[in-house]
Coordinates of C-alpha atoms in Angstrom, one line a residue:
M246 CA 23.4 -15.1 -33.9
N247 CA 21.0 -12.6 -34.3
T248 CA 18.9 -13.5 -31.2
V249 CA 22.6 -13.1 -29.6
L250 CA 23.1 -9.9 -30.8
A251 CA 19.3 -8.6 -30.4
A252 CA 20.0 -9.6 -26.5
E253 CA 23.1 -8.1 -26.4
A254 CA 21.7 -4.5 -27.8
G255 CA 19.0 -4.9 -25.2
S256 CA 21.1 -5.6 -22.4
T257 CA 23.6 -2.2 -23.6
T258 CA 20.1 -0.1 -24.0
A259 CA 19.2 -1.5 -20.4
R260 CA 22.4 -0.5 -19.2
N261 CA 22.7 3.0 -20.7
L262 CA 19.1 3.6 -20.1
T263 CA 19.4 2.7 -16.4
I264 CA 22.1 4.8 -15.8
T265 CA 20.6 7.6 -17.4
L266 CA 17.6 7.5 -15.3
F267 CA 19.6 7.2 -12.4
L268 CA 21.5 10.2 -13.1
V269 CA 18.6 12.4 -13.7
F270 CA 17.0 10.9 -10.1
V271 CA 20.5 11.8 -8.4
A272 CA 20.5 15.3 -10.3
I273 CA 16.6 16.0 -9.3
T274 CA 17.3 15.2 -5.9
L275 CA 20.8 17.2 -5.3
A276 CA 19.2 20.1 -6.7
I277 CA 16.0 19.7 -4.0
T278 CA 18.9 19.4 -1.4
V279 CA 21.2 22.4 -2.7
W280 CA 17.4 24.3 -2.6
A281 CA 16.9 23.0 1.0
S282 CA 19.9 23.9 2.4
R283 CA 19.1 27.7 1.7
Q284 CA 16.3 27.4 3.7
T285 CA 18.4 25.8 6.2
K286 CA 19.3 28.1 8.6
T287 CA 18.8 26.9 12.8
A288 CA 19.3 23.9 14.2
T289 CA 15.8 23.4 14.0
D290 CA 15.3 23.5 10.6
F291 CA 18.5 20.8 10.1
Y292 CA 17.1 18.6 12.8
A293 CA 13.2 18.9 12.2
G294 CA 12.9 20.9 9.4
G295 CA 11.7 24.1 11.0
R296 CA 8.4 22.1 12.4
S297 CA 7.1 23.3 8.6
F298 CA 5.5 19.9 7.6
S299 CA 1.9 19.1 7.4
G300 CA 0.1 15.6 8.1
F301 CA 0.1 14.5 4.4
Q302 CA 3.7 15.7 3.5
N303 CA 5.1 13.7 7.0
G304 CA 3.1 11.0 6.4
M305 CA 4.6 10.8 2.7
A306 CA 8.2 11.2 4.3
I307 CA 7.4 8.4 6.9
G308 CA 6.2 6.2 4.2
G309 CA 9.6 7.0 2.5
D310 CA 11.4 6.2 5.2
Y311 CA 9.8 3.3 6.2
M312 CA 9.7 1.5 2.8
S313 CA 13.2 0.9 2.3
A314 CA 15.2 -1.4 0.0
A315 CA 14.2 -4.4 2.4
S316 CA 10.8 -3.5 2.1
F317 CA 11.0 -3.5 -2.1
L318 CA 13.9 -5.4 -2.8
G319 CA 14.4 -7.7 0.4
I320 CA 10.6 -9.0 1.1
A321 CA 9.8 -9.1 -2.6
G322 CA 13.1 -11.7 -2.9
I323 CA 12.2 -13.5 0.4
I324 CA 8.9 -14.3 -0.8
A325 CA 10.0 -15.6 -4.2
L326 CA 12.6 -17.9 -2.3
Y327 CA 10.2 -19.0 0.6
G328 CA 6.6 -18.3 -0.3
Y329 CA 4.1 -18.4 2.7
D330 CA 7.1 -17.9 5.3
G331 CA 8.4 -14.5 3.2
F332 CA 5.0 -13.4 3.8
L333 CA 5.5 -12.9 7.4
Y334 CA 7.7 -10.2 6.6
S335 CA 5.0 -8.1 5.1
I336 CA 2.8 -8.5 8.1
G337 CA 5.1 -7.7 10.7
F338 CA 6.4 -4.7 8.9
L339 CA 2.7 -3.4 8.7
V340 CA 1.2 -4.7 12.4
A341 CA 4.3 -3.0 13.6
W342 CA 2.9 0.4 12.6
L343 CA 0.1 0.4 15.2
V344 CA 2.3 -0.1 17.7
A345 CA 4.1 3.2 17.0
L346 CA 0.8 4.8 16.5
L347 CA -0.6 3.4 20.1
L348 CA 2.1 3.5 22.1
V349 CA 4.8 6.5 20.8
A350 CA 4.0 8.6 18.2
E351 CA 1.7 11.4 19.6
L352 CA 3.4 11.1 23.4
L353 CA 7.1 11.2 21.5
R354 CA 6.2 14.5 19.7
N355 CA 4.6 16.0 22.5
S356 CA 7.7 15.7 24.7
G357 CA 10.9 16.2 22.8
R358 CA 12.7 18.7 20.8
Y359 CA 14.9 16.7 18.2
T360 CA 16.0 13.4 19.4
M361 CA 14.7 10.2 21.3
A362 CA 16.9 11.0 24.6
D363 CA 15.3 14.6 24.7
V364 CA 12.5 12.7 26.2
L365 CA 14.4 10.1 28.1
A366 CA 16.7 12.7 29.8
F367 CA 13.8 14.9 30.6
R368 CA 13.4 13.4 34.0
M369 CA 16.7 11.8 34.4
R370 CA 20.5 12.9 34.9
Q371 CA 21.6 14.3 31.2
R372 CA 24.9 13.0 30.7
P373 CA 24.7 9.2 31.1
V374 CA 20.8 8.8 29.5
R375 CA 22.2 11.4 26.3
T376 CA 25.3 9.0 26.2
A377 CA 23.7 5.9 26.2
A378 CA 21.0 7.3 23.6
A379 CA 23.3 7.9 21.3
V380 CA 25.7 4.7 21.6
S381 CA 22.0 3.0 20.6
T382 CA 21.0 5.4 17.9
I383 CA 23.8 5.2 15.8
T384 CA 24.1 0.9 16.6
V385 CA 20.5 0.5 15.5
S386 CA 21.3 2.7 12.6
I387 CA 24.1 1.2 11.1
F388 CA 22.5 -2.2 11.3
Y389 CA 19.8 -0.6 9.0
L390 CA 22.1 1.1 6.6
L391 CA 24.1 -2.4 6.5
A392 CA 20.8 -3.4 4.6
Q393 CA 20.3 -0.7 2.2
M394 CA 24.2 -0.3 0.9
V395 CA 24.1 -4.2 0.3
G396 CA 20.2 -3.7 -1.8
A397 CA 22.3 -1.3 -3.4
G398 CA 25.3 -3.4 -4.7
A399 CA 22.8 -6.0 -5.6
L400 CA 21.0 -4.4 -7.5
V401 CA 23.9 -2.4 -9.6
A402 CA 25.3 -6.1 -10.5
L403 CA 21.9 -6.9 -12.1
L404 CA 21.8 -2.9 -14.0
L405 CA 24.8 -3.4 -15.4
G406 CA 24.2 -6.8 -16.9
I407 CA 27.3 -8.3 -14.1
K408 CA 27.2 -11.9 -13.2
P409 CA 30.0 -14.2 -11.8
G410 CA 32.8 -14.1 -14.8
T411 CA 31.3 -11.1 -16.3
T412 CA 32.6 -7.8 -16.5
F413 CA 31.9 -3.8 -16.8
L414 CA 34.5 -1.1 -17.3
G415 CA 37.0 -3.8 -16.5
M416 CA 35.3 -4.7 -12.9
D417 CA 34.1 -8.1 -12.1
A418 CA 30.6 -8.0 -10.3
D419 CA 32.8 -8.0 -7.1
T420 CA 34.6 -5.1 -7.6
A421 CA 31.3 -3.1 -8.9
K422 CA 29.5 -4.3 -5.6
V423 CA 32.0 -2.5 -3.8
A424 CA 32.1 0.5 -6.0
T425 CA 28.5 1.0 -5.7
I426 CA 28.4 0.7 -2.1
I427 CA 30.9 3.2 -2.0
M428 CA 29.0 6.0 -4.6
V429 CA 25.7 5.3 -2.3
G430 CA 27.1 6.0 0.9
A431 CA 29.1 9.1 -0.7
L432 CA 25.8 10.4 -2.1
M433 CA 24.0 10.2 1.6
I434 CA 26.7 11.8 3.1
I435 CA 26.0 14.6 0.6
Y436 CA 22.2 14.6 1.3
V437 CA 22.7 15.2 5.1
T438 CA 25.7 17.4 5.6
V439 CA 24.2 19.6 2.7
G440 CA 20.3 19.7 3.3
G441 CA 19.7 18.6 6.6
M442 CA 16.1 17.5 7.7
K443 CA 14.4 19.6 5.1
G444 CA 16.3 18.1 1.9
T445 CA 15.9 14.7 3.4
T446 CA 11.9 14.9 3.8
Y447 CA 11.6 16.3 0.2
V448 CA 14.0 13.6 -1.2
Q449 CA 11.8 11.0 1.0
I450 CA 8.6 12.7 -0.3
V451 CA 9.6 12.1 -3.8
K452 CA 10.7 8.6 -3.6
A453 CA 7.4 7.6 -1.7
F454 CA 5.7 8.8 -4.9
L455 CA 7.8 6.6 -7.2
L456 CA 7.9 3.9 -5.2
M457 CA 4.3 3.8 -4.8
G458 CA 3.4 3.8 -8.7
G459 CA 6.5 1.5 -9.6
A460 CA 4.8 -1.5 -7.1
L461 CA 1.5 -0.6 -8.5
V462 CA 2.0 -0.6 -12.1
M463 CA 4.1 -4.0 -11.2
T464 CA 1.1 -5.8 -9.6
L465 CA -1.4 -4.7 -12.1
L466 CA 0.9 -6.1 -14.8
V467 CA 1.1 -9.7 -12.8
L468 CA -2.5 -9.9 -12.2
A469 CA -3.4 -8.8 -15.7
K470 CA -0.6 -12.0 -16.9
Y471 CA -3.1 -13.7 -14.8
K472 CA -6.2 -12.3 -15.4
F473 CA -6.6 -11.2 -12.3
N474 CA -6.6 -15.3 -11.1
L475 CA -5.0 -15.4 -7.9
S476 CA -5.4 -19.2 -7.6
S477 CA -3.6 -19.8 -11.1
L478 CA -0.7 -17.0 -9.9
L479 CA 0.1 -19.0 -7.0
G480 CA -0.6 -22.2 -9.0
D481 CA 2.3 -21.3 -11.1
A482 CA 4.5 -19.9 -8.2
A483 CA 4.6 -23.0 -6.6
S484 CA 5.8 -25.2 -9.5
A485 CA 8.1 -22.6 -10.8
S486 CA 9.6 -22.3 -7.4
G487 CA 11.1 -26.0 -7.3
K488 CA 9.5 -26.3 -3.8
G489 CA 6.0 -27.4 -5.2
A490 CA 3.1 -27.4 -2.5
A491 CA 5.4 -26.8 0.1
F492 CA 6.0 -23.3 -1.2
L493 CA 2.4 -22.0 -0.1
E494 CA 2.8 -23.6 3.0
P495 CA 4.6 -23.0 6.3
G496 CA 7.9 -24.4 7.4
L497 CA 10.4 -23.6 4.6
R498 CA 12.3 -21.4 6.4
Y499 CA 10.5 -20.9 10.1
G500 CA 9.6 -23.7 12.0
V501 CA 11.0 -26.0 9.9
E502 CA 10.4 -30.0 11.0
T503 CA 13.4 -31.7 11.6
P504 CA 12.3 -35.6 11.6
G505 CA 15.0 -36.9 14.4
D506 CA 16.4 -33.9 16.0
A507 CA 13.8 -32.3 18.0
L508 CA 16.0 -29.7 19.5
K509 CA 16.5 -28.4 15.6
T510 CA 12.9 -28.2 15.2
F511 CA 12.4 -26.4 18.6
Y512 CA 15.3 -23.7 17.5
S513 CA 13.4 -23.1 13.8
K514 CA 10.3 -22.6 15.6
M515 CA 11.9 -20.2 18.2
D516 CA 13.3 -18.2 15.8
L517 CA 9.9 -17.6 14.4
L518 CA 8.5 -16.0 17.5
S519 CA 12.0 -13.9 17.8
L520 CA 11.5 -12.5 14.2
G521 CA 7.6 -12.0 14.9
I522 CA 8.6 -10.1 18.3
A523 CA 11.1 -8.3 16.4
L524 CA 9.2 -7.0 14.1
V525 CA 6.4 -6.2 15.7
L526 CA 8.0 -4.4 18.4
G527 CA 11.3 -3.0 16.3
T528 CA 9.3 0.3 14.6
A529 CA 8.5 2.0 18.1
G530 CA 12.1 2.3 18.9
L531 CA 13.4 3.1 15.3
P532 CA 15.4 6.4 15.7
H533 CA 15.1 7.5 12.1
I534 CA 11.2 6.7 12.7
L535 CA 11.2 8.5 15.8
I536 CA 12.5 11.7 15.0
R537 CA 10.0 12.6 11.9
F538 CA 7.2 13.1 14.9
Y539 CA 9.5 16.3 15.6
T540 CA 9.3 17.5 12.1
V541 CA 5.2 18.7 12.4
P542 CA 3.9 21.7 14.4
T543 CA 1.3 20.0 16.7
A544 CA 0.1 16.7 18.2
R545 CA -2.7 16.3 15.8
A546 CA -0.6 16.8 12.7
A547 CA 1.6 13.8 14.4
R548 CA -1.5 11.6 14.6
K549 CA -2.4 12.6 11.0
S550 CA 0.9 12.1 9.6
V551 CA 1.1 8.5 11.0
L552 CA -2.6 7.5 9.8
W553 CA -1.5 8.6 6.4
A554 CA 1.6 6.3 6.7
I555 CA 0.1 3.7 7.6
G556 CA -2.5 4.0 5.0
I557 CA 0.7 4.4 2.4
I558 CA 2.5 1.5 4.2
G559 CA -0.6 -0.9 4.4
A560 CA -1.3 -0.7 0.3
F561 CA 2.6 -1.0 -0.2
Y562 CA 3.1 -4.3 1.9
L563 CA -0.2 -5.5 0.0
L564 CA 1.4 -5.4 -3.1
T565 CA 4.8 -6.6 -1.9
L566 CA 2.8 -10.1 -2.1
A567 CA 2.1 -9.9 -5.7
L568 CA 5.4 -8.7 -6.3
G569 CA 6.9 -11.9 -4.6
F570 CA 4.5 -14.5 -5.9
G571 CA 4.7 -12.7 -9.5
A572 CA 8.6 -13.2 -9.3
A573 CA 8.5 -16.6 -8.4
A574 CA 5.7 -17.5 -10.9
I575 CA 7.5 -15.7 -13.9
V576 CA 10.9 -15.2 -13.4
G577 CA 11.6 -18.7 -11.0
G578 CA 13.5 -19.7 -7.8
Q579 CA 16.6 -20.8 -10.0
A580 CA 17.0 -17.6 -12.2
I581 CA 16.5 -15.0 -9.0
T582 CA 19.5 -17.4 -7.1
E583 CA 21.5 -17.5 -9.8
Q584 CA 21.7 -13.2 -10.3
D585 CA 21.5 -13.3 -6.3
K586 CA 21.7 -15.9 -3.9
A587 CA 19.6 -14.0 -1.2
G588 CA 17.0 -12.8 -3.6
N589 CA 17.7 -9.1 -3.6
T590 CA 17.2 -8.6 -7.0
A591 CA 13.6 -10.4 -8.0
A592 CA 11.5 -7.4 -7.9
P593 CA 13.6 -5.7 -10.8
Q594 CA 14.2 -9.6 -12.6
L595 CA 10.3 -9.5 -12.5
A596 CA 10.1 -5.5 -14.1
E597 CA 12.8 -6.8 -16.7
A598 CA 10.6 -10.3 -17.3
L599 CA 7.2 -8.0 -17.4
G600 CA 8.4 -5.4 -20.1
V601 CA 9.4 -8.2 -21.9
D602 CA 6.1 -9.5 -22.0
F603 CA 3.7 -5.9 -22.2
L604 CA 5.9 -3.7 -24.3
G605 CA 7.6 -6.4 -26.6
G606 CA 11.2 -7.3 -26.7
N607 CA 14.6 -6.6 -24.9
L608 CA 13.9 -3.1 -25.4
G609 CA 10.4 -3.4 -23.3
G610 CA 12.2 -5.5 -20.7
A611 CA 15.2 -3.3 -20.4
T612 CA 12.9 -0.1 -20.3
L613 CA 10.3 -1.7 -17.7
L614 CA 13.9 -2.7 -15.7
A615 CA 15.5 0.8 -15.6
I616 CA 12.0 2.6 -14.3
I617 CA 11.7 -0.2 -11.8
A618 CA 15.7 0.2 -10.7
A619 CA 15.9 4.1 -10.9
V620 CA 12.9 3.8 -8.1
A621 CA 14.5 1.0 -6.0
F622 CA 18.0 3.3 -5.9
A623 CA 15.8 6.5 -5.1
T624 CA 14.6 4.3 -2.0
I625 CA 17.9 3.2 -1.0
L626 CA 19.1 6.8 -1.1
A627 CA 16.3 8.8 0.4
V628 CA 15.9 5.9 2.9
V629 CA 20.3 6.4 3.7
A630 CA 19.6 9.4 4.3
G631 CA 17.4 9.5 7.0
L632 CA 19.2 6.8 9.0
T633 CA 22.3 9.0 8.7
L634 CA 20.8 12.5 9.9
A635 CA 19.2 10.9 12.9
S636 CA 22.4 9.0 13.8
S637 CA 24.8 12.3 13.4
S638 CA 21.6 14.6 15.2
S639 CA 21.8 12.2 17.9
L640 CA 25.6 12.4 18.1
A641 CA 26.0 16.3 18.0
H642 CA 22.5 17.1 19.9
D643 CA 22.7 14.6 22.7
F644 CA 26.2 13.4 22.8
Y645 CA 28.5 16.6 21.8
A646 CA 26.2 19.7 22.7
N647 CA 24.5 18.0 26.5
V648 CA 27.8 15.7 27.5
V649 CA 30.8 17.5 26.1
K650 CA 29.8 20.6 26.2
K651 CA 27.1 20.8 28.6
G652 CA 24.7 22.2 26.7
E653 CA 26.6 25.0 26.1
A654 CA 27.4 24.8 22.3
S655 CA 26.2 26.9 20.0
E656 CA 23.5 26.1 17.3
R657 CA 26.2 26.6 14.6
Q658 CA 29.0 24.3 16.3
E659 CA 26.1 21.9 16.8
V660 CA 25.1 21.4 13.0
N661 CA 28.8 21.2 11.9
V662 CA 29.4 18.6 14.6
A663 CA 26.5 16.9 12.9
R664 CA 28.2 17.1 9.4
I665 CA 31.2 15.7 10.1
S666 CA 29.3 13.0 12.4
A667 CA 27.2 11.8 8.9
L668 CA 30.7 11.7 7.1
V669 CA 32.3 9.0 10.1
I670 CA 29.4 7.1 10.5
G671 CA 28.6 6.9 6.2
A672 CA 32.2 5.8 6.3
V673 CA 31.6 2.9 9.1
S674 CA 28.4 1.7 7.5
I675 CA 30.7 1.7 3.9
V676 CA 33.3 -0.7 5.4
L677 CA 30.9 -3.2 6.6
S678 CA 28.2 -3.3 4.2
I679 CA 31.0 -4.7 2.0
F680 CA 31.5 -7.8 4.4
A681 CA 28.0 -8.4 4.5
Q682 CA 26.7 -8.8 0.8
N683 CA 25.5 -12.7 1.1
L684 CA 22.7 -11.7 3.6
N685 CA 18.9 -10.9 2.3
V686 CA 18.5 -7.1 3.2
A687 CA 15.0 -7.7 4.6
F688 CA 16.7 -10.3 6.8
L689 CA 19.1 -7.8 8.0
V690 CA 16.4 -5.0 8.9
A691 CA 15.1 -7.5 11.1
L692 CA 18.0 -7.8 13.0
A693 CA 18.0 -3.8 13.5
F694 CA 14.6 -4.0 14.6
A695 CA 15.4 -6.8 17.3
V696 CA 18.3 -4.6 18.0
A697 CA 15.8 -1.1 18.5
A698 CA 13.3 -3.2 20.1
S699 CA 15.8 -4.4 22.8
G700 CA 17.5 -1.0 23.7
N701 CA 15.5 1.6 22.7
L702 CA 11.6 0.8 23.3
P703 CA 12.2 -0.5 27.2
A704 CA 13.5 2.9 28.0
I705 CA 11.1 4.8 25.9
L706 CA 8.1 3.2 27.6
Y707 CA 9.5 3.0 31.0
S708 CA 10.0 6.5 30.9
L709 CA 6.8 7.3 29.5
F710 CA 4.3 5.2 31.7
W711 CA 6.5 3.9 34.7
K712 CA 6.4 6.6 37.9
R713 CA 9.4 5.2 39.6
F714 CA 11.7 5.0 36.3
N715 CA 15.1 6.5 37.0
T716 CA 18.7 7.7 35.4
S717 CA 19.9 3.9 36.2
G718 CA 17.1 2.1 34.7
A719 CA 17.3 3.9 31.6
V720 CA 20.9 3.5 30.9
W721 CA 20.4 -0.1 32.3
A722 CA 17.8 -0.4 29.7
I723 CA 19.8 0.6 27.0
Y724 CA 23.0 -1.2 27.1
G725 CA 21.7 -4.1 28.6
G726 CA 19.4 -4.2 25.8
L727 CA 21.7 -3.1 23.0
L728 CA 24.6 -5.3 24.4
S729 CA 22.6 -8.6 24.5
A730 CA 21.4 -8.2 21.1
V731 CA 24.6 -7.0 19.5
L732 CA 26.1 -9.9 21.1
L733 CA 24.0 -12.7 20.2
V734 CA 24.0 -11.5 16.4
F735 CA 27.6 -11.6 16.3
F736 CA 28.0 -15.5 18.0
S737 CA 24.7 -16.5 15.5
P738 CA 24.9 -18.0 12.3
V739 CA 24.4 -14.5 10.8
V740 CA 27.6 -13.9 11.2
S741 CA 29.7 -17.4 11.1
G742 CA 28.8 -21.2 10.7
A743 CA 26.9 -20.7 7.7
P744 CA 27.2 -20.9 3.8
T745 CA 25.1 -17.5 4.1
A746 CA 27.0 -15.9 7.1
M747 CA 29.1 -12.4 6.6
F748 CA 32.0 -14.9 7.6
P749 CA 31.2 -18.4 5.9
D750 CA 34.9 -19.7 6.0
H751 CA 34.8 -19.2 10.1
D752 CA 32.8 -20.7 13.1
W753 CA 32.8 -18.9 16.2
Q754 CA 28.6 -19.2 16.5
W755 CA 27.0 -21.0 19.3
F756 CA 23.7 -18.7 19.6
P757 CA 21.0 -21.5 17.3
L758 CA 18.7 -18.4 16.3
S759 CA 19.2 -15.9 13.8
N760 CA 17.3 -13.4 15.4
P761 CA 17.9 -12.5 19.0
G762 CA 14.1 -10.7 20.1
I763 CA 13.0 -13.7 21.6
I764 CA 16.2 -13.3 24.1
S765 CA 17.4 -9.5 23.8
I766 CA 14.1 -7.6 24.3
P767 CA 12.9 -9.5 27.8
F768 CA 16.3 -8.8 29.2
G769 CA 16.2 -5.1 28.0
F770 CA 13.1 -4.6 29.8
L771 CA 14.3 -6.9 33.1
C772 CA 17.7 -4.8 32.9
G773 CA 15.5 -1.4 32.6
W774 CA 13.3 -2.9 36.1
L775 CA 16.7 -4.2 38.0
G776 CA 18.6 -0.3 37.3
T777 CA 15.4 1.2 38.6
I778 CA 15.0 -0.9 41.7
L779 CA 18.4 -0.8 43.0
S780 CA 18.8 2.7 43.0
K781 CA 17.0 4.9 45.0
E782 CA 16.7 8.2 42.9
S783 CA 13.3 9.3 42.3
D784 CA 11.2 12.5 40.6
E785 CA 7.8 12.0 41.0
E786 CA 7.5 16.2 40.5
K787 CA 9.2 15.8 36.6
Y788 CA 7.3 12.6 35.7
A789 CA 4.1 14.3 36.4
E790 CA 5.4 17.3 34.2
L791 CA 6.5 14.8 31.7
E792 CA 2.9 13.1 31.8
V793 CA 1.0 16.4 31.2
R794 CA 3.1 17.7 28.2
S795 CA 2.9 13.8 26.9
L796 CA -0.5 13.8 26.8
T797 CA -1.5 17.6 26.1
G798 CA 2.0 19.2 24.1
A799 CA 2.0 22.0 26.8
G800 CA 5.4 23.4 26.9
A801 CA 6.3 21.2 23.9
H802 CA 9.1 23.3 21.3

């Protein structure tokens, strides 16, 4: 009886502590946002933070933008459930940064002003290219936003101690998740509409420090528990996972060998390849990452910020290994899936277990869980703000100012439209997130990467490196890659026909792979090539000007 009362007291303390910490973080970030709103006077301030950030500050903000709920909650969860196969996400997300650094970071910074479309439209006809870029940016951002909101819903259910069959303030687990998704959506809209890029950047810098600190403390506690013996940690993880030695070998989730069914085995291996291609090529096409390169004053600062970001992100993804295997060893696969089928709560559950071990009793567990959960919330809020800013900027700057108003909109009108766009995009994301709650958040982000690499990357690379490329090629590349990726996802097991699908009770799937990258990315490049070849339009002088600008920064705003 006493044990039960103590447990209940511990969970109540955890709940109160977490809610307090979360409210403190929200108050701090809202204060930053209000302060930033007073510094935001022009369109350059709203979109690019006045280009006033140093390489280190921007590197921290890029890290903050990139290390999303998918990284912290999703990757830890997928490693905890699938071992070696989950580790592929850590490697894929990290390697992707090198592609962004080598191919696009500096060239984009030198060539553009506020959005990806500034580079694409430089040597093309403005209206069709900017319209296509705005559609693509919004689509990718919404896929990415889904992942963050789903992570938020899963996290709150854990924090409030809501499992199937229990309630909080009269809400069951499902209602609480929906309420959380709506709350996170409302907060992100406030950050963007009030603070613009300055507010969002400072929120991301604060969040990057918190996340790195939280992940480092948990990693050290996991290693200390096993006396820094990795072999015994991996051994315990394998036995507690319920999968035995297979947990430490490839083939639990991807590349699964199905005896007697060669086709199913082939599809599983193709899914692995498709995921790898999407992860490695996706970062260089992510709109909310690309606009970060415009917030620094020089090309040198852009290079420096990416190097800082690689250091921060590289260290973080190494830490996710300890978090994932630590969660498998200490919490156990069964306890993780009981709380959340997709494993999205593995890291906070690990924090609670470590708190009980090192800080003593339920109060210790509650304290560490509250701290890590507040960090995870900070992560979600910062990333959704960055995504919403990218998509609302594209709608206002590319579509409204340059397509609807043909370049004659005032800065004030443009910023107002960006704020209204943030509201609409936030509302759409909230509604879609409510249907995507069964999916692992790292997996959802991999879909966003596939869509970005299919539509945006071919257009960006062709534009920067192919003299013959023209308007028709850019429009074909963006729409061809984007439509093929979205259609294949819609007809894949992600949306229907599987127990973990968005609509598990329906079945219209015919595409066998979970990630469309292996088909949609080459198709995007093919569409770009075909559109260019079939059109006679060519402007070699403009290409020469873009080449000089992208390589030297001459004429950059």
